[in-house]
């Protein structure tokens, strides 16, 4: 599936957005390594802080279906500005796919492609960072087995 095709699915998912408070509808489509697509839309709540972003809805749906490896996400919004996933979604996506690629669309048929590692450099993780980013530990700490 091409990024453009994935974006078309995100645009379709956007139609289901429940955004009566912000009136800002968002759709997302997440592509697994195996080629399956899971979509999401933002789901707001009268208790504002309980609203969920489209990206996290798509991710949670995919994980609940047993998927954990993702290659692309498309995010679609309306208006002239292209979609920009919020910081919370960047971190949550990074948990499963730090190298995720993104296609971010606006409401006028324009889009751009980027990578999550560019949108969220130095993402928090409890996993070992890649060797290139690991700091050498002082010998004094190593000797004590810390
Ligand atoms: N929202 C998303 O669903 N995804 C984004 O990338 C940015 C923000 C939602 C949250 C809220 O329902 C509305 O857009 C306005 O912030």
PDB file of C-alpha atoms and ligand atoms in Angstrom:
ATOM      1  CA  UNK A   1       0.000   0.000   0.000  1.00  0.00           C
ATOM      2  CA  UNK A   2       1.352   3.421  -0.900  1.00  0.00           C
ATOM      3  CA  UNK A   3       1.448   6.370   1.546  1.00  0.00           C
ATOM      4  CA  UNK A   4      -1.186   8.094  -0.613  1.00  0.00           C
ATOM      5  CA  UNK A   5      -3.512   5.102  -0.358  1.00  0.00           C
ATOM      6  CA  UNK A   6      -2.987   5.001   3.408  1.00  0.00           C
ATOM      7  CA  UNK A   7      -3.788   8.710   3.585  1.00  0.00           C
ATOM      8  CA  UNK A   8      -7.037   8.082   1.707  1.00  0.00           C
ATOM      9  CA  UNK A   9      -8.006   5.619   4.459  1.00  0.00           C
ATOM     10  CA  UNK A  10      -7.153   8.212   7.128  1.00  0.00           C
ATOM     11  CA  UNK A  11      -9.344  10.761   5.327  1.00  0.00           C
ATOM     12  CA  UNK A  12     -12.204   8.235   5.295  1.00  0.00           C
ATOM     13  CA  UNK A  13     -11.688   7.501   9.019  1.00  0.00           C
ATOM     14  CA  UNK A  14     -11.842  11.228   9.746  1.00  0.00           C
ATOM     15  CA  UNK A  15     -15.517  11.162   8.780  1.00  0.00           C
ATOM     16  CA  UNK A  16     -16.182   9.209  12.000  1.00  0.00           C
ATOM     17  CA  UNK A  17     -14.450  11.712  14.284  1.00  0.00           C
ATOM     18  CA  UNK A  18     -16.443  12.649  17.377  1.00  0.00           C
ATOM     19  CA  UNK A  19     -15.293  16.207  17.963  1.00  0.00           C
ATOM     20  CA  UNK A  20     -18.269  18.282  19.169  1.00  0.00           C
ATOM     21  CA  UNK A  21     -16.067  20.385  21.475  1.00  0.00           C
ATOM     22  CA  UNK A  22     -13.040  21.293  19.390  1.00  0.00           C
ATOM     23  CA  UNK A  23     -14.732  20.880  15.990  1.00  0.00           C
ATOM     24  CA  UNK A  24     -11.328  19.614  14.860  1.00  0.00           C
ATOM     25  CA  UNK A  25     -11.779  16.224  13.203  1.00  0.00           C
ATOM     26  CA  UNK A  26      -8.807  13.926  12.767  1.00  0.00           C
ATOM     27  CA  UNK A  27      -8.447  10.555  11.051  1.00  0.00           C
ATOM     28  CA  UNK A  28      -5.558   8.123  11.225  1.00  0.00           C
ATOM     29  CA  UNK A  29      -4.603   4.928   9.414  1.00  0.00           C
ATOM     30  CA  UNK A  30      -1.829   2.710  10.727  1.00  0.00           C
ATOM     31  CA  UNK A  31      -0.115   0.179   8.468  1.00  0.00           C
ATOM     32  CA  UNK A  32       1.389  -2.957  10.029  1.00  0.00           C
ATOM     33  CA  UNK A  33       4.543  -4.651   8.801  1.00  0.00           C
ATOM     34  CA  UNK A  34       2.290  -7.448   7.542  1.00  0.00           C
ATOM     35  CA  UNK A  35       0.223  -5.052   5.426  1.00  0.00           C
ATOM     36  CA  UNK A  36      -2.895  -4.718   7.583  1.00  0.00           C
ATOM     37  CA  UNK A  37      -4.452  -1.306   8.215  1.00  0.00           C
ATOM     38  CA  UNK A  38      -6.100  -0.109  11.433  1.00  0.00           C
ATOM     39  CA  UNK A  39      -7.904   3.204  11.465  1.00  0.00           C
ATOM     40  CA  UNK A  40      -8.879   5.644  14.180  1.00  0.00           C
ATOM     41  CA  UNK A  41     -10.507   9.008  14.725  1.00  0.00           C
ATOM     42  CA  UNK A  42     -10.475  11.405  17.633  1.00  0.00           C
ATOM     43  CA  UNK A  43     -13.115  10.692  20.258  1.00  0.00           C
ATOM     44  CA  UNK A  44     -13.801  13.674  22.534  1.00  0.00           C
ATOM     45  CA  UNK A  45     -15.664  13.833  25.829  1.00  0.00           C
ATOM     46  CA  UNK A  46     -17.629  16.415  27.820  1.00  0.00           C
ATOM     47  CA  UNK A  47     -14.912  15.934  30.425  1.00  0.00           C
ATOM     48  CA  UNK A  48     -12.400  17.422  28.007  1.00  0.00           C
ATOM     49  CA  UNK A  49      -9.257  15.742  29.284  1.00  0.00           C
ATOM     50  CA  UNK A  50     -10.700  12.313  28.553  1.00  0.00           C
ATOM     51  CA  UNK A  51     -10.734  12.840  24.801  1.00  0.00           C
ATOM     52  CA  UNK A  52      -8.480  10.603  22.725  1.00  0.00           C
ATOM     53  CA  UNK A  53      -6.520  11.405  19.585  1.00  0.00           C
ATOM     54  CA  UNK A  54      -7.044   9.559  16.312  1.00  0.00           C
ATOM     55  CA  UNK A  55      -3.497   8.191  16.312  1.00  0.00           C
ATOM     56  CA  UNK A  56      -3.845   6.571  19.725  1.00  0.00           C
ATOM     57  CA  UNK A  57      -7.228   5.097  18.835  1.00  0.00           C
ATOM     58  CA  UNK A  58      -5.688   3.485  15.737  1.00  0.00           C
ATOM     59  CA  UNK A  59      -2.682   2.230  17.704  1.00  0.00           C
ATOM     60  CA  UNK A  60      -4.735   0.777  20.572  1.00  0.00           C
ATOM     61  CA  UNK A  61      -7.090  -0.928  18.110  1.00  0.00           C
ATOM     62  CA  UNK A  62      -4.144  -2.513  16.312  1.00  0.00           C
ATOM     63  CA  UNK A  63      -2.428  -3.636  19.515  1.00  0.00           C
ATOM     64  CA  UNK A  64      -5.696  -5.101  20.795  1.00  0.00           C
ATOM     65  CA  UNK A  65      -5.852  -7.124  17.570  1.00  0.00           C
ATOM     66  CA  UNK A  66      -2.418  -8.568  18.302  1.00  0.00           C
ATOM     67  CA  UNK A  67      -0.304  -6.254  16.125  1.00  0.00           C
ATOM     68  CA  UNK A  68       2.918  -4.691  17.402  1.00  0.00           C
ATOM     69  CA  UNK A  69       4.961  -3.885  14.325  1.00  0.00           C
ATOM     70  CA  UNK A  70       4.122  -0.811  12.328  1.00  0.00           C
ATOM     71  CA  UNK A  71       5.629   0.813   9.268  1.00  0.00           C
ATOM     72  CA  UNK A  72       3.519   3.831   8.398  1.00  0.00           C
ATOM     73  CA  UNK A  73       0.832   6.025   9.859  1.00  0.00           C
ATOM     74  CA  UNK A  74      -1.261   8.488   7.872  1.00  0.00           C
ATOM     75  CA  UNK A  75      -2.953  11.356   9.691  1.00  0.00           C
ATOM     76  CA  UNK A  76      -5.594  13.522   8.062  1.00  0.00           C
ATOM     77  CA  UNK A  77      -7.037  16.845   9.211  1.00  0.00           C
ATOM     78  CA  UNK A  78      -9.094  19.573   7.561  1.00  0.00           C
ATOM     79  CA  UNK A  79      -7.984  23.106   6.708  1.00  0.00           C
ATOM     80  CA  UNK A  80      -4.746  24.411   5.271  1.00  0.00           C
ATOM     81  CA  UNK A  81      -2.306  23.201   7.931  1.00  0.00           C
ATOM     82  CA  UNK A  82      -1.101  19.630   7.650  1.00  0.00           C
ATOM     83  CA  UNK A  83      -1.633  17.225  10.547  1.00  0.00           C
ATOM     84  CA  UNK A  84       0.922  17.414  13.359  1.00  0.00           C
ATOM     85  CA  UNK A  85       0.604  14.600  15.899  1.00  0.00           C
ATOM     86  CA  UNK A  86       0.617  15.857  19.487  1.00  0.00           C
ATOM     87  CA  UNK A  87       3.499  15.124  21.835  1.00  0.00           C
ATOM     88  CA  UNK A  88       1.573  12.428  23.695  1.00  0.00           C
ATOM     89  CA  UNK A  89       0.843  10.550  20.467  1.00  0.00           C
ATOM     90  CA  UNK A  90       4.470  10.823  19.368  1.00  0.00           C
ATOM     91  CA  UNK A  91       5.572   9.161  22.602  1.00  0.00           C
ATOM     92  CA  UNK A  92       2.883   6.467  22.454  1.00  0.00           C
ATOM     93  CA  UNK A  93       3.676   5.619  18.829  1.00  0.00           C
ATOM     94  CA  UNK A  94       7.368   5.535  19.700  1.00  0.00           C
ATOM     95  CA  UNK A  95       6.754   2.729  22.196  1.00  0.00           C
ATOM     96  CA  UNK A  96       6.020   0.359  19.328  1.00  0.00           C
ATOM     97  CA  UNK A  97       7.625   1.975  16.302  1.00  0.00           C
ATOM     98  CA  UNK A  98      10.435   4.472  16.957  1.00  0.00           C
ATOM     99  CA  UNK A  99      11.275   4.380  13.245  1.00  0.00           C
ATOM    100  CA  UNK A 100       7.651   4.816  12.115  1.00  0.00           C
ATOM    101  CA  UNK A 101       7.169   6.825   8.937  1.00  0.00           C
ATOM    102  CA  UNK A 102       4.337   9.318   8.712  1.00  0.00           C
ATOM    103  CA  UNK A 103       2.297  10.868   5.968  1.00  0.00           C
ATOM    104  CA  UNK A 104       0.581  14.000   7.225  1.00  0.00           C
ATOM    105  CA  UNK A 105      -2.241  15.472   5.190  1.00  0.00           C
ATOM    106  CA  UNK A 106      -4.298  18.659   5.221  1.00  0.00           C
ATOM    107  CA  UNK A 107      -7.806  19.268   3.946  1.00  0.00           C
ATOM    108  CA  UNK A 108      -6.646  20.500   0.562  1.00  0.00           C
ATOM    109  CA  UNK A 109      -5.044  17.404  -0.860  1.00  0.00           C
ATOM    110  CA  UNK A 110      -1.526  18.305   0.247  1.00  0.00           C
ATOM    111  CA  UNK A 111       0.677  16.049   2.343  1.00  0.00           C
ATOM    112  CA  UNK A 112       4.195  15.584   3.589  1.00  0.00           C
ATOM    113  CA  UNK A 113       6.212  12.570   4.639  1.00  0.00           C
ATOM    114  CA  UNK A 114       8.449  12.398   7.706  1.00  0.00           C
ATOM    115  CA  UNK A 115       9.720  10.025  10.394  1.00  0.00           C
ATOM    116  CA  UNK A 116       8.825   9.721  14.056  1.00  0.00           C
ATOM    117  CA  UNK A 117      12.494   9.894  15.098  1.00  0.00           C
ATOM    118  CA  UNK A 118      12.544  13.357  13.531  1.00  0.00           C
ATOM    119  CA  UNK A 119       9.348  14.496  15.270  1.00  0.00           C
ATOM    120  CA  UNK A 120      10.459  13.063  18.619  1.00  0.00           C
ATOM    121  CA  UNK A 121      14.226  12.999  18.971  1.00  0.00           C
ATOM    122  CA  UNK A 122      15.521  11.347  22.171  1.00  0.00           C
ATOM    123  CA  UNK A 123      12.164   9.679  22.840  1.00  0.00           C
ATOM    124  CA  UNK A 124      11.809   8.280  26.328  1.00  0.00           C
ATOM    125  CA  UNK A 125      12.293   4.533  26.444  1.00  0.00           C
ATOM    126  CA  UNK A 126      13.216   1.920  29.021  1.00  0.00           C
ATOM    127  CA  UNK A 127      14.825  -0.158  26.291  1.00  0.00           C
ATOM    128  CA  UNK A 128      18.529  -0.048  25.475  1.00  0.00           C
ATOM    129  CA  UNK A 129      19.244   2.857  23.107  1.00  0.00           C
ATOM    130  CA  UNK A 130      21.027   2.031  19.859  1.00  0.00           C
ATOM    131  CA  UNK A 131      24.792   1.571  20.382  1.00  0.00           C
ATOM    132  CA  UNK A 132      25.497   4.825  18.536  1.00  0.00           C
ATOM    133  CA  UNK A 133      23.602   6.813  21.184  1.00  0.00           C
ATOM    134  CA  UNK A 134      24.846   4.886  24.223  1.00  0.00           C
ATOM    135  CA  UNK A 135      27.278   6.737  26.451  1.00  0.00           C
ATOM    136  CA  UNK A 136      30.361   4.859  27.552  1.00  0.00           C
ATOM    137  CA  UNK A 137      30.164   4.279  31.301  1.00  0.00           C
ATOM    138  CA  UNK A 138      33.164   5.152  33.454  1.00  0.00           C
ATOM    139  CA  UNK A 139      35.278   2.099  34.362  1.00  0.00           C
ATOM    140  CA  UNK A 140      34.769   2.873  38.076  1.00  0.00           C
ATOM    141  CA  UNK A 141      31.021   2.167  37.743  1.00  0.00           C
ATOM    142  CA  UNK A 142      31.565  -0.943  35.659  1.00  0.00           C
ATOM    143  CA  UNK A 143      33.926  -2.455  38.235  1.00  0.00           C
ATOM    144  CA  UNK A 144      31.269  -2.279  40.936  1.00  0.00           C
ATOM    145  CA  UNK A 145      28.835  -4.003  38.634  1.00  0.00           C
ATOM    146  CA  UNK A 146      26.461  -1.044  38.385  1.00  0.00           C
TER     147      UNK A 146
HETATM  148  N1  LIG B   1      -6.100  15.499  17.821  1.00  0.00           N
HETATM  149  C1  LIG B   1      -5.891  14.294  17.223  1.00  0.00           C
HETATM  150  O1  LIG B   1      -6.770  13.436  17.193  1.00  0.00           O
HETATM  151  N2  LIG B   1      -4.701  14.074  16.642  1.00  0.00           N
HETATM  152  C2  LIG B   1      -3.724  15.014  16.508  1.00  0.00           C
HETATM  153  O2  LIG B   1      -2.713  14.738  15.875  1.00  0.00           O
HETATM  154  C3  LIG B   1      -3.879  16.334  17.124  1.00  0.00           C
HETATM  155  C4  LIG B   1      -5.090  16.525  17.938  1.00  0.00           C
HETATM  156  C5  LIG B   1      -7.414  15.774  18.377  1.00  0.00           C
HETATM  157  C6  LIG B   1      -7.535  15.899  19.864  1.00  0.00           C
HETATM  158  C7  LIG B   1      -8.785  16.718  19.991  1.00  0.00           C
HETATM  159  O3  LIG B   1      -9.917  15.879  19.870  1.00  0.00           O
HETATM  160  C8  LIG B   1      -8.765  17.628  18.769  1.00  0.00           C
HETATM  161  O4  LIG B   1      -7.881  17.009  17.856  1.00  0.00           O
HETATM  162  C9  LIG B   1      -8.318  19.046  19.045  1.00  0.00           C
HETATM  163  O5  LIG B   1      -7.158  19.063  19.752  1.00  0.00           O
END
